[in-house]
Amino acid sequence: MKITEVKLGRISVPLRVPFKTALRRVDSVEDIIVEIVTDTGHKGYGEAPPTGVITGDTIGAIVGAIRDHIAPKITGLDILDLEDVLQTIQKSIVHNSSAKAAVDMAVYDLYGQYYNIPVYKLFGGARKSISTDITISVNDPDVMAIDASDAVKRGYDTLKVKVGADTSLDVERLSKVRYAVGKDVRIRIDANQAWSPKEAVRILSNMWSRGLDIELVEQPVKAGDIDGLKFVTENSPVPVLADESVFSPEDALKIMHMHAADMINIKLMKCGGLYNALKIISAAEVYGVECMLGCMLEAKVSVNAAVELACAKKIITRIDLDGPVLCSEDPIIGGAVFNEKEITVSDEPGMGIKGFERGRLIYI
Ligand SMILES: [Mg+2]
């Protein structure tokens, strides 16, 4: 099963409503699609979103990394030499984790297809379905309360509430959201690096003393401030989940060794794909650190790969894979079934992605 061609394309999928965090606003998913073709006639698919404010990866950078660095090195390699192919992807260029992730998942897709096994079973097969939270964008507190109750009406029982844009409003945001949804809905919050360590402890303690019942806080402080993250972890009543602070397996090991966070958020686009995500998972299993599996604003090809991983491993106890349900349509054929919060993994060999609705994948 030799790689004969690495094709690239673009896909555009509008969001239901704009996605707003402390770092950015997005109106549609505009991602790069990778299609790896082999001499056996098989096709494997991958996807990379340009998330410049988090990964530094732009459309141009993703295309350049794959076209000029990764594709020339893996073309001609045999998918069945899996370790060799995966290491070649990682070594072909530094950084560029989204480009690597897109190619990596297409390779695993083909490997699973060859051996006629779904990737989630190849990795462990812990379960067939998972339940995701849904993101509530940061807005005026009253708008967020309406968005939160709408999400609960759609069946979501876990909300991921974005905070940190104008931090003076954050406690009010959570008060109004909690009041709108009642006490039975799980609420986790994501500050996307917006707070200082002391500010984080003050805000979280305030929320705690008001009985707002926050399950966890994601990335309260700057990505590079590991000492600050540890300070929050040690002093906040709310458990801390590291997101932007953890890209590589090395980052994850450092944070777990320092006890700088209570949990780790794994995203394929940060760590460079399934190959490195599995290393983070193994380390987390050793340390007993539970993980969230998250995504950027991505369409179904790459979120589907994350679903395969999430369904394989028990250490992944929290799911933030709402990219496809934030989209207003789904032009991708095959893969996991997304029915609001319930996600059911595909039992097709590999990843189960069959292709795209006519005209939606624009080859570049
Ligand atoms: Mg986050």
PDB file of N, CA, C and O in Angstrom, residues 20 137-147 166 169 172-173 176-177:
ATOM      1  N   LYS A  20     -17.154  33.018  19.313  1.00  0.00           N
ATOM      2  CA  LYS A  20     -16.358  34.087  19.915  1.00  0.00           C
ATOM      3  C   LYS A  20     -15.699  33.617  21.208  1.00  0.00           C
ATOM      4  O   LYS A  20     -16.367  33.086  22.094  1.00  0.00           O
ATOM      5  N   SER A 137     -20.309  30.850  23.319  1.00  0.00           N
ATOM      6  CA  SER A 137     -19.358  31.924  23.006  1.00  0.00           C
ATOM      7  C   SER A 137     -19.426  33.031  24.044  1.00  0.00           C
ATOM      8  O   SER A 137     -20.461  33.242  24.685  1.00  0.00           O
ATOM      9  N   VAL A 138     -18.314  33.742  24.200  1.00  0.00           N
ATOM     10  CA  VAL A 138     -18.294  34.861  25.140  1.00  0.00           C
ATOM     11  C   VAL A 138     -19.041  36.051  24.531  1.00  0.00           C
ATOM     12  O   VAL A 138     -18.859  36.380  23.362  1.00  0.00           O
ATOM     13  N   ASN A 139     -19.935  36.631  25.323  1.00  0.00           N
ATOM     14  CA  ASN A 139     -20.813  37.704  24.870  1.00  0.00           C
ATOM     15  C   ASN A 139     -21.259  38.502  26.084  1.00  0.00           C
ATOM     16  O   ASN A 139     -20.763  38.280  27.196  1.00  0.00           O
ATOM     17  N   ASP A 140     -22.249  39.371  25.888  1.00  0.00           N
ATOM     18  CA  ASP A 140     -22.879  40.002  27.048  1.00  0.00           C
ATOM     19  C   ASP A 140     -23.519  38.905  27.900  1.00  0.00           C
ATOM     20  O   ASP A 140     -24.045  37.924  27.351  1.00  0.00           O
ATOM     21  N   PRO A 141     -23.513  39.071  29.211  1.00  0.00           N
ATOM     22  CA  PRO A 141     -24.067  38.027  30.090  1.00  0.00           C
ATOM     23  C   PRO A 141     -25.479  37.589  29.717  1.00  0.00           C
ATOM     24  O   PRO A 141     -25.782  36.386  29.728  1.00  0.00           O
ATOM     25  N   ASP A 142     -26.347  38.525  29.350  1.00  0.00           N
ATOM     26  CA  ASP A 142     -27.734  38.147  29.025  1.00  0.00           C
ATOM     27  C   ASP A 142     -27.809  37.298  27.760  1.00  0.00           C
ATOM     28  O   ASP A 142     -28.607  36.364  27.678  1.00  0.00           O
ATOM     29  N   VAL A 143     -26.977  37.636  26.771  1.00  0.00           N
ATOM     30  CA  VAL A 143     -26.935  36.850  25.531  1.00  0.00           C
ATOM     31  C   VAL A 143     -26.447  35.431  25.831  1.00  0.00           C
ATOM     32  O   VAL A 143     -26.983  34.430  25.331  1.00  0.00           O
ATOM     33  N   MET A 144     -25.441  35.329  26.678  1.00  0.00           N
ATOM     34  CA  MET A 144     -24.899  34.009  27.019  1.00  0.00           C
ATOM     35  C   MET A 144     -25.934  33.161  27.762  1.00  0.00           C
ATOM     36  O   MET A 144     -25.999  31.943  27.556  1.00  0.00           O
ATOM     37  N   ALA A 145     -26.722  33.801  28.600  1.00  0.00           N
ATOM     38  CA  ALA A 145     -27.764  33.062  29.324  1.00  0.00           C
ATOM     39  C   ALA A 145     -28.786  32.483  28.342  1.00  0.00           C
ATOM     40  O   ALA A 145     -29.214  31.327  28.480  1.00  0.00           O
ATOM     41  N   ILE A 146     -29.144  33.268  27.317  1.00  0.00           N
ATOM     42  CA  ILE A 146     -30.097  32.770  26.300  1.00  0.00           C
ATOM     43  C   ILE A 146     -29.473  31.627  25.502  1.00  0.00           C
ATOM     44  O   ILE A 146     -30.097  30.585  25.285  1.00  0.00           O
ATOM     45  N   ASP A 147     -28.215  31.823  25.084  1.00  0.00           N
ATOM     46  CA  ASP A 147     -27.524  30.760  24.333  1.00  0.00           C
ATOM     47  C   ASP A 147     -27.447  29.474  25.155  1.00  0.00           C
ATOM     48  O   ASP A 147     -27.604  28.370  24.631  1.00  0.00           O
ATOM     49  N   ASP A 166     -13.218  41.035  28.574  1.00  0.00           N
ATOM     50  CA  ASP A 166     -13.683  41.952  29.613  1.00  0.00           C
ATOM     51  C   ASP A 166     -13.950  41.161  30.907  1.00  0.00           C
ATOM     52  O   ASP A 166     -15.074  40.794  31.222  1.00  0.00           O
ATOM     53  N   LEU A 169     -16.748  41.173  33.716  1.00  0.00           N
ATOM     54  CA  LEU A 169     -18.095  40.614  33.529  1.00  0.00           C
ATOM     55  C   LEU A 169     -18.168  39.107  33.785  1.00  0.00           C
ATOM     56  O   LEU A 169     -19.253  38.523  33.746  1.00  0.00           O
ATOM     57  N   GLU A 172     -20.526  37.731  36.527  1.00  0.00           N
ATOM     58  CA  GLU A 172     -21.919  37.970  36.130  1.00  0.00           C
ATOM     59  C   GLU A 172     -22.340  37.008  35.008  1.00  0.00           C
ATOM     60  O   GLU A 172     -23.460  36.480  34.999  1.00  0.00           O
ATOM     61  N   ARG A 173     -21.422  36.773  34.063  1.00  0.00           N
ATOM     62  CA  ARG A 173     -21.724  35.823  32.975  1.00  0.00           C
ATOM     63  C   ARG A 173     -22.120  34.461  33.551  1.00  0.00           C
ATOM     64  O   ARG A 173     -23.127  33.872  33.169  1.00  0.00           O
ATOM     65  N   LYS A 176     -25.490  34.432  35.470  1.00  0.00           N
ATOM     66  CA  LYS A 176     -26.675  34.435  34.616  1.00  0.00           C
ATOM     67  C   LYS A 176     -26.846  33.111  33.884  1.00  0.00           C
ATOM     68  O   LYS A 176     -27.966  32.631  33.712  1.00  0.00           O
ATOM     69  N   VAL A 177     -25.732  32.524  33.448  1.00  0.00           N
ATOM     70  CA  VAL A 177     -25.821  31.218  32.773  1.00  0.00           C
ATOM     71  C   VAL A 177     -26.340  30.164  33.758  1.00  0.00           C
ATOM     72  O   VAL A 177     -27.245  29.393  33.439  1.00  0.00           O
TER      73      VAL A 177
END
